[in-house]
């Protein structure tokens, strides 16, 4: 799984905090920890530069906004539904006593990738119209 995939998962999880993504969530947490350490280092370096930029506001990423809108479209609704269904199924399975001893443990990676593919196909063509 690449950092980009984990960023997508982080984005989806930030938009839907009620949905936990089993097994993959550990990788996301590790990536977020590494990213947080880098951010702290950059913040220390940027503090001197930020004194001059107090009047400027932090911009938001238009691609994130577009992806959020696309998760609510009719075209991506089935993928959202299947992903949520899978997460509920896996979460229920994880609560079973014999979960640790199961030979096959389902994850929702396939459903997640289908959802991200739909969202990216929806958002990407609109992105360049939002950029200045």
mmCIF file of N, CA and C in Angstrom:
data_model
loop_
_atom_site.group_PDB
_atom_site.id
_atom_site.type_symbol
_atom_site.label_atom_id
_atom_site.label_comp_id
_atom_site.label_asym_id
_atom_site.label_seq_id
_atom_site.Cartn_x
_atom_site.Cartn_y
_atom_site.Cartn_z
ATOM 1 N N UNK A 1 0.860 -1.171 0.000
ATOM 2 C CA UNK A 1 0.000 0.000 0.000
ATOM 3 C C UNK A 1 0.903 1.230 0.000
ATOM 4 N N UNK A 2 0.642 2.171 -0.853
ATOM 5 C CA UNK A 2 1.474 3.357 -0.965
ATOM 6 C C UNK A 2 0.973 4.445 -0.030
ATOM 7 N N UNK A 3 1.810 5.466 0.142
ATOM 8 C CA UNK A 3 1.424 6.607 0.974
ATOM 9 C C UNK A 3 0.192 7.272 0.390
ATOM 10 N N UNK A 4 0.098 7.350 -0.962
ATOM 11 C CA UNK A 4 -1.074 7.962 -1.599
ATOM 12 C C UNK A 4 -2.344 7.212 -1.225
ATOM 13 N N UNK A 5 -2.272 5.883 -1.235
ATOM 14 C CA UNK A 5 -3.438 5.080 -0.862
ATOM 15 C C UNK A 5 -3.819 5.334 0.583
ATOM 16 N N UNK A 6 -2.793 5.445 1.441
ATOM 17 C CA UNK A 6 -3.078 5.700 2.849
ATOM 18 C C UNK A 6 -3.656 7.095 3.032
ATOM 19 N N UNK A 7 -3.183 8.079 2.214
ATOM 20 C CA UNK A 7 -3.755 9.414 2.282
ATOM 21 C C UNK A 7 -5.219 9.378 1.894
ATOM 22 N N UNK A 8 -5.559 8.592 0.883
ATOM 23 C CA UNK A 8 -6.955 8.460 0.476
ATOM 24 C C UNK A 8 -7.778 7.850 1.584
ATOM 25 N N UNK A 9 -7.213 6.847 2.231
ATOM 26 C CA UNK A 9 -7.919 6.212 3.338
ATOM 27 C C UNK A 9 -8.074 7.193 4.486
ATOM 28 N N UNK A 10 -7.022 7.975 4.758
ATOM 29 C CA UNK A 10 -7.117 8.985 5.813
ATOM 30 C C UNK A 10 -8.195 9.996 5.477
ATOM 31 N N UNK A 11 -8.245 10.411 4.197
ATOM 32 C CA UNK A 11 -9.270 11.361 3.782
ATOM 33 C C UNK A 11 -10.647 10.771 4.002
ATOM 34 N N UNK A 12 -10.843 9.527 3.540
ATOM 35 C CA UNK A 12 -12.159 8.902 3.686
ATOM 36 C C UNK A 12 -12.509 8.758 5.160
ATOM 37 N N UNK A 13 -11.530 8.342 5.960
ATOM 38 C CA UNK A 13 -11.791 8.154 7.385
ATOM 39 C C UNK A 13 -12.089 9.495 8.055
ATOM 40 N N UNK A 14 -11.446 10.579 7.606
ATOM 41 C CA UNK A 14 -11.735 11.890 8.190
ATOM 42 C C UNK A 14 -13.139 12.357 7.830
ATOM 43 N N UNK A 15 -13.647 11.924 6.676
ATOM 44 C CA UNK A 15 -14.993 12.297 6.265
ATOM 45 C C UNK A 15 -16.049 11.406 6.910
ATOM 46 N N UNK A 16 -15.648 10.208 7.287
ATOM 47 C CA UNK A 16 -16.575 9.229 7.868
ATOM 48 C C UNK A 16 -15.939 8.619 9.121
ATOM 49 N N UNK A 17 -15.821 9.397 10.209
ATOM 50 C CA UNK A 17 -15.135 8.894 11.401
ATOM 51 C C UNK A 17 -15.847 7.719 12.067
ATOM 52 N N UNK A 18 -17.130 7.541 11.772
ATOM 53 C CA UNK A 18 -17.857 6.433 12.391
ATOM 54 C C UNK A 18 -17.456 5.089 11.800
ATOM 55 N N UNK A 19 -16.776 5.112 10.665
ATOM 56 C CA UNK A 19 -16.386 3.879 9.986
ATOM 57 C C UNK A 19 -14.934 3.576 10.327
ATOM 58 N N UNK A 20 -14.711 2.426 10.925
ATOM 59 C CA UNK A 20 -13.351 2.002 11.202
ATOM 60 C C UNK A 20 -12.927 1.026 10.122
ATOM 61 N N UNK A 21 -11.695 1.160 9.678
ATOM 62 C CA UNK A 21 -11.192 0.258 8.658
ATOM 63 C C UNK A 21 -10.188 -0.677 9.309
ATOM 64 N N UNK A 22 -10.549 -1.926 9.522
ATOM 65 C CA UNK A 22 -9.691 -2.868 10.230
ATOM 66 C C UNK A 22 -8.423 -3.173 9.456
ATOM 67 N N UNK A 23 -7.391 -3.535 10.162
ATOM 68 C CA UNK A 23 -6.081 -3.918 9.665
ATOM 69 C C UNK A 23 -5.399 -2.801 8.898
ATOM 70 N N UNK A 24 -6.055 -2.188 7.960
ATOM 71 C CA UNK A 24 -5.463 -1.111 7.176
ATOM 72 C C UNK A 24 -5.265 0.114 8.067
ATOM 73 N N UNK A 25 -6.101 0.248 9.098
ATOM 74 C CA UNK A 25 -6.035 1.406 9.975
ATOM 75 C C UNK A 25 -4.671 1.491 10.660
ATOM 76 N N UNK A 26 -4.046 0.348 10.996
ATOM 77 C CA UNK A 26 -2.738 0.366 11.630
ATOM 78 C C UNK A 26 -1.708 1.005 10.712
ATOM 79 N N UNK A 27 -1.735 0.680 9.425
ATOM 80 C CA UNK A 27 -0.803 1.257 8.471
ATOM 81 C C UNK A 27 -1.036 2.752 8.337
ATOM 82 N N UNK A 28 -2.282 3.160 8.350
ATOM 83 C CA UNK A 28 -2.612 4.575 8.245
ATOM 84 C C UNK A 28 -2.086 5.310 9.464
ATOM 85 N N UNK A 29 -2.256 4.728 10.654
ATOM 86 C CA UNK A 29 -1.791 5.356 11.881
ATOM 87 C C UNK A 29 -0.280 5.527 11.845
ATOM 88 N N UNK A 30 0.439 4.506 11.383
ATOM 89 C CA UNK A 30 1.887 4.614 11.273
ATOM 90 C C UNK A 30 2.273 5.731 10.310
ATOM 91 N N UNK A 31 1.611 5.808 9.180
ATOM 92 C CA UNK A 31 1.902 6.851 8.199
ATOM 93 C C UNK A 31 1.592 8.227 8.773
ATOM 94 N N UNK A 32 0.496 8.328 9.531
ATOM 95 C CA UNK A 32 0.138 9.609 10.141
ATOM 96 C C UNK A 32 1.176 10.016 11.180
ATOM 97 N N UNK A 33 1.713 9.054 11.949
ATOM 98 C CA UNK A 33 2.739 9.352 12.941
ATOM 99 C C UNK A 33 3.994 9.888 12.268
ATOM 100 N N UNK A 34 4.396 9.242 11.180
ATOM 101 C CA UNK A 34 5.577 9.695 10.444
ATOM 102 C C UNK A 34 5.334 11.088 9.882
ATOM 103 N N UNK A 35 4.148 11.286 9.328
ATOM 104 C CA UNK A 35 3.803 12.587 8.763
ATOM 105 C C UNK A 35 3.762 13.657 9.855
ATOM 106 N N UNK A 36 3.263 13.313 11.041
ATOM 107 C CA UNK A 36 3.193 14.269 12.147
ATOM 108 C C UNK A 36 4.594 14.691 12.580
ATOM 109 N N UNK A 37 5.528 13.735 12.610
ATOM 110 C CA UNK A 37 6.902 14.070 12.963
ATOM 111 C C UNK A 37 7.502 15.033 11.944
ATOM 112 N N UNK A 38 7.264 14.775 10.658
ATOM 113 C CA UNK A 38 7.770 15.662 9.613
ATOM 114 C C UNK A 38 7.143 17.046 9.745
ATOM 115 N N UNK A 39 5.837 17.074 10.036
ATOM 116 C CA UNK A 39 5.141 18.350 10.184
ATOM 117 C C UNK A 39 5.716 19.159 11.342
ATOM 118 N N UNK A 40 6.032 18.487 12.453
ATOM 119 C CA UNK A 40 6.606 19.185 13.599
ATOM 120 C C UNK A 40 7.945 19.810 13.234
ATOM 121 N N UNK A 41 8.772 19.058 12.499
ATOM 122 C CA UNK A 41 10.064 19.586 12.080
ATOM 123 C C UNK A 41 9.885 20.782 11.150
ATOM 124 N N UNK A 42 8.938 20.672 10.228
ATOM 125 C CA UNK A 42 8.694 21.763 9.291
ATOM 126 C C UNK A 42 8.130 22.985 10.009
ATOM 127 N N UNK A 43 7.294 22.763 11.016
ATOM 128 C CA UNK A 43 6.716 23.881 11.763
ATOM 129 C C UNK A 43 7.798 24.676 12.472
ATOM 130 N N UNK A 44 8.776 23.967 13.035
ATOM 131 C CA UNK A 44 9.865 24.653 13.709
ATOM 132 C C UNK A 44 10.639 25.523 12.725
ATOM 133 N N UNK A 45 10.867 25.004 11.523
ATOM 134 C CA UNK A 45 11.589 25.759 10.509
ATOM 135 C C UNK A 45 10.755 26.923 9.983
ATOM 136 N N UNK A 46 9.452 26.705 9.886
ATOM 137 C CA UNK A 46 8.575 27.707 9.303
ATOM 138 C C UNK A 46 8.164 28.804 10.277
ATOM 139 N N UNK A 47 8.405 28.631 11.577
ATOM 140 C CA UNK A 47 7.980 29.636 12.547
ATOM 141 C C UNK A 47 8.594 30.997 12.240
ATOM 142 N N UNK A 48 9.868 31.002 11.856
ATOM 143 C CA UNK A 48 10.528 32.258 11.530
ATOM 144 C C UNK A 48 9.909 32.889 10.289
ATOM 145 N N UNK A 49 9.564 32.071 9.316
ATOM 146 C CA UNK A 49 8.982 32.572 8.080
ATOM 147 C C UNK A 49 7.543 33.028 8.284
ATOM 148 N N UNK A 50 6.820 32.395 9.190
ATOM 149 C CA UNK A 50 5.406 32.689 9.408
ATOM 150 C C UNK A 50 5.158 34.043 10.060
ATOM 151 N N UNK A 51 6.165 34.617 10.691
ATOM 152 C CA UNK A 51 5.974 35.911 11.331
ATOM 153 C C UNK A 51 5.553 36.970 10.314
ATOM 154 N N UNK A 52 6.071 36.865 9.093
ATOM 155 C CA UNK A 52 5.739 37.825 8.050
ATOM 156 C C UNK A 52 4.406 37.504 7.383
ATOM 157 N N UNK A 53 3.949 36.274 7.473
ATOM 158 C CA UNK A 53 2.756 35.825 6.762
ATOM 159 C C UNK A 53 1.526 35.715 7.657
ATOM 160 N N UNK A 54 1.452 36.474 8.728
ATOM 161 C CA UNK A 54 0.330 36.356 9.662
ATOM 162 C C UNK A 54 -1.002 36.721 9.029
ATOM 163 N N UNK A 55 -0.999 37.616 8.037
ATOM 164 C CA UNK A 55 -2.246 38.076 7.437
ATOM 165 C C UNK A 55 -2.818 37.083 6.428
ATOM 166 N N UNK A 56 -1.999 36.158 5.942
ATOM 167 C CA UNK A 56 -2.455 35.209 4.933
ATOM 168 C C UNK A 56 -3.171 34.032 5.584
ATOM 169 N N UNK A 57 -4.224 33.559 4.918
ATOM 170 C CA UNK A 57 -4.957 32.399 5.417
ATOM 171 C C UNK A 57 -4.444 31.137 4.743
ATOM 172 N N UNK A 58 -4.561 30.041 5.447
ATOM 173 C CA UNK A 58 -4.179 28.743 4.898
ATOM 174 C C UNK A 58 -5.220 28.314 3.881
ATOM 175 N N UNK A 59 -4.795 27.958 2.676
ATOM 176 C CA UNK A 59 -5.718 27.530 1.631
ATOM 177 C C UNK A 59 -6.141 26.084 1.838
ATOM 178 N N UNK A 60 -7.307 25.759 1.326
ATOM 179 C CA UNK A 60 -7.765 24.376 1.395
ATOM 180 C C UNK A 60 -7.517 23.717 0.046
ATOM 181 N N UNK A 61 -7.367 22.435 0.061
ATOM 182 C CA UNK A 61 -7.116 21.683 -1.159
ATOM 183 C C UNK A 61 -8.435 21.477 -1.900
ATOM 184 N N UNK A 62 -8.579 22.051 -3.089
ATOM 185 C CA UNK A 62 -9.839 21.893 -3.820
ATOM 186 C C UNK A 62 -10.110 20.439 -4.209
ATOM 187 N N UNK A 63 -9.058 19.632 -4.359
ATOM 188 C CA UNK A 63 -9.257 18.225 -4.713
ATOM 189 C C UNK A 63 -9.954 17.478 -3.575
ATOM 190 N N UNK A 64 -9.579 17.794 -2.334
ATOM 191 C CA UNK A 64 -10.250 17.173 -1.183
ATOM 192 C C UNK A 64 -11.724 17.549 -1.146
ATOM 193 N N UNK A 65 -12.016 18.808 -1.430
ATOM 194 C CA UNK A 65 -13.415 19.253 -1.447
ATOM 195 C C UNK A 65 -14.195 18.543 -2.554
ATOM 196 N N UNK A 66 -13.574 18.411 -3.719
ATOM 197 C CA UNK A 66 -14.236 17.725 -4.834
ATOM 198 C C UNK A 66 -14.467 16.249 -4.519
ATOM 199 N N UNK A 67 -13.482 15.605 -3.900
ATOM 200 C CA UNK A 67 -13.642 14.196 -3.549
ATOM 201 C C UNK A 67 -14.778 14.019 -2.547
ATOM 202 N N UNK A 68 -14.889 14.939 -1.612
ATOM 203 C CA UNK A 68 -15.981 14.864 -0.634
ATOM 204 C C UNK A 68 -17.334 14.988 -1.333
ATOM 205 N N UNK A 69 -17.436 15.926 -2.263
ATOM 206 C CA UNK A 69 -18.681 16.085 -3.021
ATOM 207 C C UNK A 69 -18.992 14.824 -3.830
ATOM 208 N N UNK A 70 -17.961 14.232 -4.411
ATOM 209 C CA UNK A 70 -18.164 13.060 -5.267
ATOM 210 C C UNK A 70 -18.618 11.838 -4.484
ATOM 211 N N UNK A 71 -18.258 11.735 -3.214
ATOM 212 C CA UNK A 71 -18.722 10.590 -2.421
ATOM 213 C C UNK A 71 -20.230 10.641 -2.225
ATOM 214 N N UNK A 72 -20.815 11.803 -2.438
ATOM 215 C CA UNK A 72 -22.257 11.973 -2.242
ATOM 216 C C UNK A 72 -23.048 11.873 -3.546
ATOM 217 N N UNK A 73 -22.376 11.624 -4.661
ATOM 218 C CA UNK A 73 -23.071 11.553 -5.947
ATOM 219 C C UNK A 73 -23.734 10.194 -6.132
ATOM 220 N N UNK A 74 -24.700 10.160 -7.033
ATOM 221 C CA UNK A 74 -25.409 8.909 -7.327
ATOM 222 C C UNK A 74 -24.471 7.880 -7.966
ATOM 223 N N UNK A 75 -23.490 8.352 -8.718
ATOM 224 C CA UNK A 75 -22.562 7.431 -9.384
ATOM 225 C C UNK A 75 -21.704 6.664 -8.378
ATOM 226 N N UNK A 76 -21.333 7.302 -7.282
ATOM 227 C CA UNK A 76 -20.467 6.658 -6.292
ATOM 228 C C UNK A 76 -21.247 6.054 -5.125
ATOM 229 N N UNK A 77 -22.537 6.299 -5.060
ATOM 230 C CA UNK A 77 -23.350 5.796 -3.946
ATOM 231 C C UNK A 77 -23.263 4.280 -3.774
ATOM 232 N N UNK A 78 -23.302 3.492 -4.853
ATOM 233 C CA UNK A 78 -23.196 2.033 -4.652
ATOM 234 C C UNK A 78 -21.855 1.621 -4.031
ATOM 235 N N UNK A 79 -20.785 2.311 -4.413
ATOM 236 C CA UNK A 79 -19.469 1.988 -3.871
ATOM 237 C C UNK A 79 -19.378 2.365 -2.399
ATOM 238 N N UNK A 80 -19.962 3.502 -2.047
ATOM 239 C CA UNK A 80 -20.009 3.901 -0.638
ATOM 240 C C UNK A 80 -20.789 2.858 0.155
ATOM 241 N N UNK A 81 -21.927 2.439 -0.391
ATOM 242 C CA UNK A 81 -22.770 1.448 0.278
ATOM 243 C C UNK A 81 -22.017 0.131 0.479
ATOM 244 N N UNK A 82 -21.358 -0.359 -0.565
ATOM 245 C CA UNK A 82 -20.628 -1.627 -0.467
ATOM 246 C C UNK A 82 -19.474 -1.525 0.526
ATOM 247 N N UNK A 83 -18.800 -0.376 0.543
ATOM 248 C CA UNK A 83 -17.695 -0.196 1.479
ATOM 249 C C UNK A 83 -18.212 -0.216 2.914
ATOM 250 N N UNK A 84 -19.287 0.521 3.188
ATOM 251 C CA UNK A 84 -19.856 0.544 4.542
ATOM 252 C C UNK A 84 -20.340 -0.842 4.956
ATOM 253 N N UNK A 85 -20.972 -1.551 4.034
ATOM 254 C CA UNK A 85 -21.435 -2.912 4.314
ATOM 255 C C UNK A 85 -20.262 -3.813 4.689
ATOM 256 N N UNK A 86 -19.189 -3.712 3.945
ATOM 257 C CA UNK A 86 -18.006 -4.524 4.205
ATOM 258 C C UNK A 86 -17.404 -4.186 5.563
ATOM 259 N N UNK A 87 -17.296 -2.909 5.867
ATOM 260 C CA UNK A 87 -16.724 -2.494 7.145
ATOM 261 C C UNK A 87 -17.565 -3.032 8.299
ATOM 262 N N UNK A 88 -18.878 -2.953 8.176
ATOM 263 C CA UNK A 88 -19.754 -3.489 9.222
ATOM 264 C C UNK A 88 -19.561 -4.997 9.369
ATOM 265 N N UNK A 89 -19.466 -5.696 8.252
ATOM 266 C CA UNK A 89 -19.295 -7.150 8.262
ATOM 267 C C UNK A 89 -17.962 -7.532 8.915
ATOM 268 N N UNK A 90 -16.901 -6.838 8.548
ATOM 269 C CA UNK A 90 -15.577 -7.142 9.095
ATOM 270 C C UNK A 90 -15.513 -6.780 10.572
ATOM 271 N N UNK A 91 -16.099 -5.666 10.941
ATOM 272 C CA UNK A 91 -16.111 -5.260 12.345
ATOM 273 C C UNK A 91 -16.844 -6.293 13.189
ATOM 274 N N UNK A 92 -17.979 -6.761 12.709
ATOM 275 C CA UNK A 92 -18.729 -7.792 13.434
ATOM 276 C C UNK A 92 -17.911 -9.077 13.533
ATOM 277 N N UNK A 93 -17.221 -9.422 12.464
ATOM 278 C CA UNK A 93 -16.397 -10.631 12.459
ATOM 279 C C UNK A 93 -15.232 -10.510 13.440
ATOM 280 N N UNK A 94 -14.666 -9.321 13.557
ATOM 281 C CA UNK A 94 -13.543 -9.104 14.467
ATOM 282 C C UNK A 94 -13.956 -9.260 15.925
ATOM 283 N N UNK A 95 -15.222 -9.060 16.222
ATOM 284 C CA UNK A 95 -15.709 -9.164 17.596
ATOM 285 C C UNK A 95 -15.977 -10.607 18.015
ATOM 286 N N UNK A 96 -15.917 -11.544 17.074
ATOM 287 C CA UNK A 96 -16.117 -12.951 17.393
ATOM 288 C C UNK A 96 -14.914 -13.479 18.175
ATOM 289 N N UNK A 97 -15.173 -14.456 19.045
ATOM 290 C CA UNK A 97 -14.121 -14.999 19.907
ATOM 291 C C UNK A 97 -13.011 -15.693 19.128
ATOM 292 N N UNK A 98 -13.351 -16.423 18.084
ATOM 293 C CA UNK A 98 -12.353 -17.197 17.348
ATOM 294 C C UNK A 98 -11.716 -16.428 16.191
ATOM 295 N N UNK A 99 -11.850 -15.115 16.179
ATOM 296 C CA UNK A 99 -11.337 -14.306 15.069
ATOM 297 C C UNK A 99 -9.823 -14.473 14.896
ATOM 298 N N UNK A 100 -9.098 -14.500 16.001
ATOM 299 C CA UNK A 100 -7.636 -14.591 15.930
ATOM 300 C C UNK A 100 -7.173 -15.905 15.312
ATOM 301 N N UNK A 101 -7.998 -16.935 15.380
ATOM 302 C CA UNK A 101 -7.609 -18.252 14.888
ATOM 303 C C UNK A 101 -8.124 -18.541 13.480
ATOM 304 N N UNK A 102 -8.832 -17.618 12.886
ATOM 305 C CA UNK A 102 -9.368 -17.852 11.542
ATOM 306 C C UNK A 102 -8.241 -17.833 10.511
ATOM 307 N N UNK A 103 -8.358 -18.705 9.537
ATOM 308 C CA UNK A 103 -7.348 -18.775 8.479
ATOM 309 C C UNK A 103 -7.495 -17.608 7.505
ATOM 310 N N UNK A 104 -8.721 -17.203 7.241
ATOM 311 C CA UNK A 104 -8.972 -16.098 6.314
ATOM 312 C C UNK A 104 -9.664 -14.971 7.063
ATOM 313 N N UNK A 105 -9.078 -13.804 6.978
ATOM 314 C CA UNK A 105 -9.663 -12.618 7.602
ATOM 315 C C UNK A 105 -9.947 -11.619 6.493
ATOM 316 N N UNK A 106 -11.214 -11.355 6.299
ATOM 317 C CA UNK A 106 -11.632 -10.445 5.233
ATOM 318 C C UNK A 106 -11.191 -9.021 5.552
ATOM 319 N N UNK A 107 -10.839 -8.288 4.521
ATOM 320 C CA UNK A 107 -10.606 -6.853 4.657
ATOM 321 C C UNK A 107 -11.431 -6.148 3.585
ATOM 322 N N UNK A 108 -11.434 -4.859 3.617
ATOM 323 C CA UNK A 108 -12.279 -4.093 2.697
ATOM 324 C C UNK A 108 -11.450 -3.338 1.667
ATOM 325 N N UNK A 109 -10.281 -3.834 1.382
ATOM 326 C CA UNK A 109 -9.383 -3.148 0.461
ATOM 327 C C UNK A 109 -9.995 -3.044 -0.930
ATOM 328 N N UNK A 110 -10.559 -4.121 -1.417
ATOM 329 C CA UNK A 110 -11.146 -4.097 -2.760
ATOM 330 C C UNK A 110 -12.275 -3.075 -2.843
ATOM 331 N N UNK A 111 -13.158 -3.066 -1.853
ATOM 332 C CA UNK A 111 -14.269 -2.114 -1.840
ATOM 333 C C UNK A 111 -13.756 -0.682 -1.734
ATOM 334 N N UNK A 112 -12.703 -0.513 -0.922
ATOM 335 C CA UNK A 112 -12.117 0.813 -0.763
ATOM 336 C C UNK A 112 -11.547 1.321 -2.088
ATOM 337 N N UNK A 113 -10.828 0.457 -2.806
ATOM 338 C CA UNK A 113 -10.242 0.877 -4.075
ATOM 339 C C UNK A 113 -11.308 1.180 -5.125
ATOM 340 N N UNK A 114 -12.377 0.407 -5.140
ATOM 341 C CA UNK A 114 -13.477 0.705 -6.062
ATOM 342 C C UNK A 114 -14.071 2.079 -5.746
ATOM 343 N N UNK A 115 -14.250 2.363 -4.473
ATOM 344 C CA UNK A 115 -14.785 3.661 -4.058
ATOM 345 C C UNK A 115 -13.836 4.786 -4.460
ATOM 346 N N UNK A 116 -12.549 4.626 -4.178
ATOM 347 C CA UNK A 116 -11.585 5.669 -4.515
ATOM 348 C C UNK A 116 -11.483 5.879 -6.020
ATOM 349 N N UNK A 117 -11.578 4.815 -6.780
ATOM 350 C CA UNK A 117 -11.549 4.925 -8.240
ATOM 351 C C UNK A 117 -12.726 5.774 -8.724
ATOM 352 N N UNK A 118 -13.906 5.512 -8.194
ATOM 353 C CA UNK A 118 -15.097 6.280 -8.577
ATOM 354 C C UNK A 118 -14.944 7.751 -8.184
ATOM 355 N N UNK A 119 -14.499 7.978 -6.956
ATOM 356 C CA UNK A 119 -14.349 9.350 -6.457
ATOM 357 C C UNK A 119 -13.309 10.103 -7.279
ATOM 358 N N UNK A 120 -12.186 9.477 -7.562
ATOM 359 C CA UNK A 120 -11.144 10.141 -8.350
ATOM 360 C C UNK A 120 -11.592 10.403 -9.781
ATOM 361 N N UNK A 121 -12.316 9.454 -10.385
ATOM 362 C CA UNK A 121 -12.842 9.668 -11.739
ATOM 363 C C UNK A 121 -13.830 10.827 -11.773
ATOM 364 N N UNK A 122 -14.557 11.013 -10.710
ATOM 365 C CA UNK A 122 -15.524 12.108 -10.627
ATOM 366 C C UNK A 122 -14.818 13.446 -10.389
ATOM 367 N N UNK A 123 -13.844 13.457 -9.484
ATOM 368 C CA UNK A 123 -13.225 14.711 -9.047
ATOM 369 C C UNK A 123 -12.136 15.224 -9.989
ATOM 370 N N UNK A 124 -11.365 14.341 -10.581
ATOM 371 C CA UNK A 124 -10.211 14.761 -11.380
ATOM 372 C C UNK A 124 -10.560 15.701 -12.531
ATOM 373 N N UNK A 125 -11.591 15.420 -13.337
ATOM 374 C CA UNK A 125 -11.886 16.334 -14.447
ATOM 375 C C UNK A 125 -12.306 17.734 -13.984
ATOM 376 N N UNK A 126 -12.848 17.831 -12.802
ATOM 377 C CA UNK A 126 -13.316 19.122 -12.289
ATOM 378 C C UNK A 126 -12.202 19.921 -11.629
ATOM 379 N N UNK A 127 -11.097 19.264 -11.311
ATOM 380 C CA UNK A 127 -10.042 19.899 -10.526
ATOM 381 C C UNK A 127 -9.415 21.091 -11.236
ATOM 382 N N UNK A 128 -9.117 20.970 -12.510
ATOM 383 C CA UNK A 128 -8.393 22.031 -13.205
ATOM 384 C C UNK A 128 -9.221 23.304 -13.364
ATOM 385 N N UNK A 129 -10.526 23.184 -13.294
ATOM 386 C CA UNK A 129 -11.373 24.373 -13.339
ATOM 387 C C UNK A 129 -11.339 25.134 -12.020
ATOM 388 N N UNK A 130 -10.963 24.442 -10.949
ATOM 389 C CA UNK A 130 -10.897 25.071 -9.629
ATOM 390 C C UNK A 130 -9.531 25.685 -9.352
ATOM 391 N N UNK A 131 -8.502 25.228 -10.064
ATOM 392 C CA UNK A 131 -7.152 25.729 -9.827
ATOM 393 C C UNK A 131 -6.970 27.083 -10.493
ATOM 394 N N UNK A 132 -6.162 27.907 -9.873
ATOM 395 C CA UNK A 132 -5.922 29.251 -10.417
ATOM 396 C C UNK A 132 -4.568 29.316 -11.064
#
